[in-house]
Short mmCIF file of N, CA and C in Angstrom, two decimals:
data_model
loop_
_atom_site.label_atom_id
_atom_site.label_comp_id
_atom_site.label_asym_id
_atom_site.label_seq_id
_atom_site.Cartn_x
_atom_site.Cartn_y
_atom_site.Cartn_z
N ALA A 1 0.58 -1.59 0.16
CA ALA A 1 -0.08 -0.01 -0.23
C ALA A 1 0.57 1.09 -0.48
N PHE A 2 2.18 0.64 0.50
CA PHE A 2 3.30 2.14 0.69
C PHE A 2 3.00 2.64 -0.59
N ALA A 3 2.65 1.93 -2.07
CA ALA A 3 3.86 2.23 -3.06
C ALA A 3 2.22 3.55 -3.78
N ALA A 4 1.41 3.23 -2.75
CA ALA A 4 0.33 4.42 -3.58
C ALA A 4 1.31 6.02 -2.85
N PHE A 5 2.07 5.96 -2.00
CA PHE A 5 2.82 7.76 -2.12
C PHE A 5 4.42 7.89 -2.98
N VAL A 6 4.83 6.35 -2.93
CA VAL A 6 6.03 6.61 -3.68
C VAL A 6 5.74 7.89 -5.03
N ALA A 7 7.10 8.99 -4.88
CA ALA A 7 7.48 9.39 -5.79
C ALA A 7 5.93 9.95 -5.56
N SER A 8 5.49 10.71 -4.59
CA SER A 8 4.44 11.74 -4.26
C SER A 8 2.98 11.14 -5.20
N GLY A 9 2.78 9.70 -5.52
CA GLY A 9 1.53 9.16 -5.84
C GLY A 9 1.69 9.82 -7.82
N GLN A 10 2.82 10.02 -8.15
CA GLN A 10 2.83 10.26 -9.37
C GLN A 10 3.96 9.15 -10.40
N THR A 11 3.51 8.47 -10.32
CA THR A 11 5.13 7.40 -11.06
C THR A 11 3.91 6.57 -12.11
N CYS A 12 4.32 5.80 -13.26
CA CYS A 12 2.91 5.16 -13.96
C CYS A 12 1.92 4.86 -13.01
N VAL A 13 2.45 3.71 -12.18
CA VAL A 13 1.78 2.53 -11.52
C VAL A 13 1.75 2.92 -10.22
N SER A 14 1.47 4.00 -10.01
CA SER A 14 0.62 4.73 -8.72
C SER A 14 -0.52 3.92 -8.34
N GLY A 15 -1.04 4.01 -6.96
CA GLY A 15 -1.85 2.66 -6.48
C GLY A 15 -2.67 4.18 -6.94
N LYS A 16 -4.53 3.97 -6.96
CA LYS A 16 -5.34 4.83 -6.57
C LYS A 16 -6.35 4.38 -5.74
N ARG A 17 -6.45 2.67 -5.76
CA ARG A 17 -6.64 1.97 -4.56
C ARG A 17 -6.96 0.52 -4.86
N ILE A 18 -7.04 0.20 -3.58
CA ILE A 18 -6.36 -0.84 -2.49
C ILE A 18 -7.59 -1.64 -2.69
N LEU A 19 -7.16 -2.69 -2.75
CA LEU A 19 -8.69 -4.03 -2.16
C LEU A 19 -8.59 -4.69 -1.09
N VAL A 20 -8.76 -5.11 0.06
CA VAL A 20 -9.19 -5.03 1.12
C VAL A 20 -9.44 -6.17 1.88
N GLN A 21 -9.33 -7.29 2.37
CA GLN A 21 -9.92 -7.93 2.47
C GLN A 21 -10.93 -8.05 3.93
N ARG A 22 -12.60 -8.04 3.79
CA ARG A 22 -12.92 -7.38 5.34
C ARG A 22 -13.05 -8.37 6.48
N GLY A 23 -11.99 -9.44 6.24
CA GLY A 23 -11.10 -9.58 8.05
C GLY A 23 -10.05 -8.46 8.95
N VAL A 24 -9.55 -8.65 7.67
CA VAL A 24 -8.37 -7.17 8.65
C VAL A 24 -8.31 -6.63 7.83
N PHE A 25 -9.54 -5.60 8.00
CA PHE A 25 -10.10 -3.83 7.07
C PHE A 25 -9.21 -3.56 7.56
N ASP A 26 -10.19 -3.66 9.83
CA ASP A 26 -10.20 -2.47 9.90
C ASP A 26 -8.73 -2.79 10.95
N GLU A 27 -7.94 -3.59 10.74
CA GLU A 27 -6.20 -3.27 10.89
C GLU A 27 -5.41 -2.54 10.55
N PHE A 28 -5.92 -2.92 8.47
CA PHE A 28 -4.96 -2.74 7.39
C PHE A 28 -5.76 -0.82 7.51
N ARG A 29 -6.35 -0.53 7.96
CA ARG A 29 -7.08 1.09 7.70
C ARG A 29 -5.86 2.28 9.03
N GLU A 30 -6.46 1.38 10.20
CA GLU A 30 -6.14 1.88 11.70
C GLU A 30 -4.46 1.69 11.00
N LYS A 31 -3.20 1.06 10.63
CA LYS A 31 -2.29 0.59 10.58
C LYS A 31 -1.61 1.49 9.17
N PHE A 32 -2.63 1.87 7.72
CA PHE A 32 -2.33 2.77 6.62
C PHE A 32 -2.65 3.52 6.77
N VAL A 33 -3.23 4.97 8.01
CA VAL A 33 -3.79 5.61 9.02
C VAL A 33 -2.39 6.30 8.76
N ALA A 34 -2.50 5.79 10.37
CA ALA A 34 -0.60 6.08 11.16
C ALA A 34 0.17 5.85 10.05
N LYS A 35 0.60 4.85 9.27
CA LYS A 35 1.48 5.26 7.84
C LYS A 35 1.34 6.71 7.25
N ALA A 36 0.36 7.15 6.35
CA ALA A 36 -0.36 8.21 6.17
C ALA A 36 0.05 9.15 7.30
N ARG A 37 -0.53 9.92 8.28
CA ARG A 37 0.10 10.77 9.55
C ARG A 37 1.34 11.08 9.15
N SER A 38 2.21 9.67 9.52
CA SER A 38 3.70 9.71 9.80
C SER A 38 4.50 10.52 8.89
N LEU A 39 4.49 10.70 7.52
CA LEU A 39 4.70 10.39 6.08
C LEU A 39 5.62 12.32 6.56
N ARG A 40 6.98 11.83 6.24
CA ARG A 40 7.04 13.71 6.16
C ARG A 40 7.72 14.62 4.84
N LEU A 41 7.25 15.27 5.39
CA LEU A 41 6.37 16.23 3.83
C LEU A 41 7.87 16.96 3.76
N GLY A 42 8.01 17.71 2.14
CA GLY A 42 8.81 18.49 2.51
C GLY A 42 10.18 18.16 1.23
N ASP A 43 11.86 19.45 0.98
CA ASP A 43 12.61 18.78 0.74
C ASP A 43 12.91 17.62 -0.30
N PRO A 44 12.54 16.92 -1.67
CA PRO A 44 13.31 15.72 -1.80
C PRO A 44 14.17 15.57 -1.67
N MET A 45 14.89 16.28 -1.91
CA MET A 45 16.52 16.09 -1.81
C MET A 45 17.26 16.11 -0.15
N LEU A 46 15.99 16.45 0.73
CA LEU A 46 17.27 16.17 2.58
C LEU A 46 16.02 14.98 2.11
N PRO A 47 16.73 13.94 3.38
CA PRO A 47 17.66 12.51 3.77
C PRO A 47 15.50 12.31 4.74
N ASP A 48 15.53 13.08 4.62
CA ASP A 48 14.48 13.27 5.97
C ASP A 48 13.45 12.77 5.29
N THR A 49 13.21 13.51 4.79
CA THR A 49 11.77 13.07 3.97
C THR A 49 10.91 12.44 2.91
N ASP A 50 9.91 11.93 2.80
CA ASP A 50 9.31 11.13 2.24
C ASP A 50 8.61 11.08 0.85
N VAL A 51 7.69 12.84 1.82
CA VAL A 51 7.15 12.86 0.08
C VAL A 51 7.17 14.05 -0.38
N GLY A 52 7.88 14.61 -1.60
CA GLY A 52 8.22 15.01 -1.75
C GLY A 52 6.08 16.55 -2.68
N PRO A 53 7.23 17.18 -3.57
CA PRO A 53 5.46 17.95 -3.77
C PRO A 53 5.53 17.26 -4.75
N VAL A 54 3.97 17.95 -5.51
CA VAL A 54 4.15 17.74 -7.40
C VAL A 54 4.56 18.04 -7.94
N ILE A 55 4.17 17.80 -9.42
CA ILE A 55 5.13 18.44 -9.85
C ILE A 55 4.47 19.24 -10.58
N SER A 56 3.52 19.85 -10.97
CA SER A 56 2.99 21.01 -11.30
C SER A 56 1.93 22.46 -10.26
N LYS A 57 1.95 22.35 -10.84
CA LYS A 57 -0.19 24.06 -10.35
C LYS A 57 -1.08 22.34 -11.00
N PRO A 58 -1.00 22.36 -12.25
CA PRO A 58 -2.24 21.76 -12.52
C PRO A 58 -2.19 20.63 -12.01
N HIS A 59 -1.68 19.41 -11.68
CA HIS A 59 -1.47 18.26 -10.83
C HIS A 59 -1.66 18.41 -9.58
N LEU A 60 -1.72 19.21 -9.47
CA LEU A 60 -1.90 19.46 -7.97
C LEU A 60 -3.39 20.51 -7.76
N GLU A 61 -3.95 20.66 -8.05
CA GLU A 61 -5.19 21.45 -8.72
C GLU A 61 -5.85 19.72 -8.97
N ARG A 62 -5.98 19.01 -9.62
CA ARG A 62 -6.56 17.76 -10.53
C ARG A 62 -6.68 17.41 -8.92
N ILE A 63 -5.26 17.42 -8.29
CA ILE A 63 -5.62 16.12 -7.37
C ILE A 63 -6.56 16.32 -6.02
N ASP A 64 -6.53 18.29 -6.08
CA ASP A 64 -7.85 18.37 -5.16
C ASP A 64 -9.01 18.39 -5.04
N ASP A 65 -9.45 18.24 -7.14
CA ASP A 65 -10.50 18.26 -7.06
C ASP A 65 -10.60 16.84 -7.54
N GLN A 66 -9.72 15.89 -7.37
CA GLN A 66 -10.42 14.64 -6.46
C GLN A 66 -10.66 14.08 -5.99
N VAL A 67 -9.61 14.93 -4.70
CA VAL A 67 -10.40 14.58 -3.29
C VAL A 67 -11.83 15.14 -3.10
N GLN A 68 -11.78 16.52 -3.64
CA GLN A 68 -13.87 16.93 -3.83
C GLN A 68 -14.36 16.51 -3.79
N ARG A 69 -14.22 15.41 -5.22
CA ARG A 69 -15.58 14.73 -6.27
C ARG A 69 -15.57 13.75 -5.12
N ALA A 70 -14.53 13.12 -4.44
CA ALA A 70 -14.92 12.23 -3.78
C ALA A 70 -15.56 12.50 -2.28
N LEU A 71 -15.31 13.44 -2.11
CA LEU A 71 -15.70 13.79 -0.69
C LEU A 71 -17.15 13.82 -0.88
N GLU A 72 -17.61 15.11 -2.03
CA GLU A 72 -19.07 14.75 -2.48
C GLU A 72 -19.89 14.06 -3.12
N HIS A 73 -19.38 12.47 -2.87
CA HIS A 73 -19.95 11.77 -3.26
C HIS A 73 -19.71 10.93 -1.77
N GLY A 74 -19.17 10.59 -0.94
CA GLY A 74 -19.35 10.06 -0.01
C GLY A 74 -18.17 9.57 1.14
N ALA A 75 -16.96 9.99 0.42
CA ALA A 75 -15.77 9.66 0.99
C ALA A 75 -16.02 9.39 2.48
N GLN A 76 -15.13 9.02 3.61
CA GLN A 76 -14.42 9.67 4.19
C GLN A 76 -12.95 9.08 4.26
N ALA A 77 -12.58 11.74 4.47
CA ALA A 77 -11.17 11.27 5.27
C ALA A 77 -11.08 10.79 6.49
N LEU A 78 -9.99 9.50 7.08
CA LEU A 78 -9.81 9.55 7.82
C LEU A 78 -8.09 10.07 7.89
N CYS A 79 -7.43 11.07 7.37
CA CYS A 79 -6.21 12.34 7.33
C CYS A 79 -6.45 13.06 6.34
N GLY A 80 -5.47 13.67 6.19
CA GLY A 80 -5.20 14.46 5.35
C GLY A 80 -6.68 15.11 4.09
N ALA A 81 -6.88 15.26 3.79
CA ALA A 81 -7.63 15.96 2.03
C ALA A 81 -8.10 16.95 1.74
N GLN A 82 -6.92 17.21 2.41
CA GLN A 82 -6.43 18.73 2.13
C GLN A 82 -4.97 19.46 1.83
N ARG A 83 -4.73 20.39 1.51
CA ARG A 83 -3.07 20.87 1.42
C ARG A 83 -1.85 21.29 2.80
N PRO A 84 -1.33 20.27 2.72
CA PRO A 84 -0.21 20.43 4.77
C PRO A 84 -0.86 22.03 4.61
N ASP A 85 -0.82 22.82 5.71
CA ASP A 85 -0.07 23.92 6.17
C ASP A 85 1.28 23.82 6.21
N SER A 86 1.85 25.15 6.39
CA SER A 86 3.48 25.84 6.89
C SER A 86 4.48 24.92 7.37
N GLN A 87 3.30 24.67 8.57
CA GLN A 87 3.98 24.48 9.27
C GLN A 87 4.35 22.32 9.12
N ARG A 88 3.73 21.72 8.43
CA ARG A 88 4.15 20.90 8.12
C ARG A 88 4.75 20.39 6.29
N CYS A 89 4.24 21.14 5.90
CA CYS A 89 4.89 21.46 4.46
C CYS A 89 5.49 22.64 4.01
N SER A 90 6.68 23.71 4.30
CA SER A 90 6.77 24.42 3.84
C SER A 90 7.06 24.60 2.52
N LEU A 91 6.56 24.12 1.12
CA LEU A 91 7.58 24.05 0.45
C LEU A 91 6.22 25.13 0.05
#
């Protein structure tokens, strides 16, 4: 599931959907959300950065639009769902 975050989710094999069996769903969700919350955003040239910025403003706007449409159609955001504030990412 971490592959969804590699290269800020901008690779041709980036995951958008993760299929999880019902029996392990709650545990998976808990661990996945914890991992997402722990990712360090920042300059990709710095060794302590896990996720750098997306490639362009149009790409960022496309991501914002996808998130907003998902929320409007009933998705529940367990973390994120908005651009990070300057304390989390100064870029």
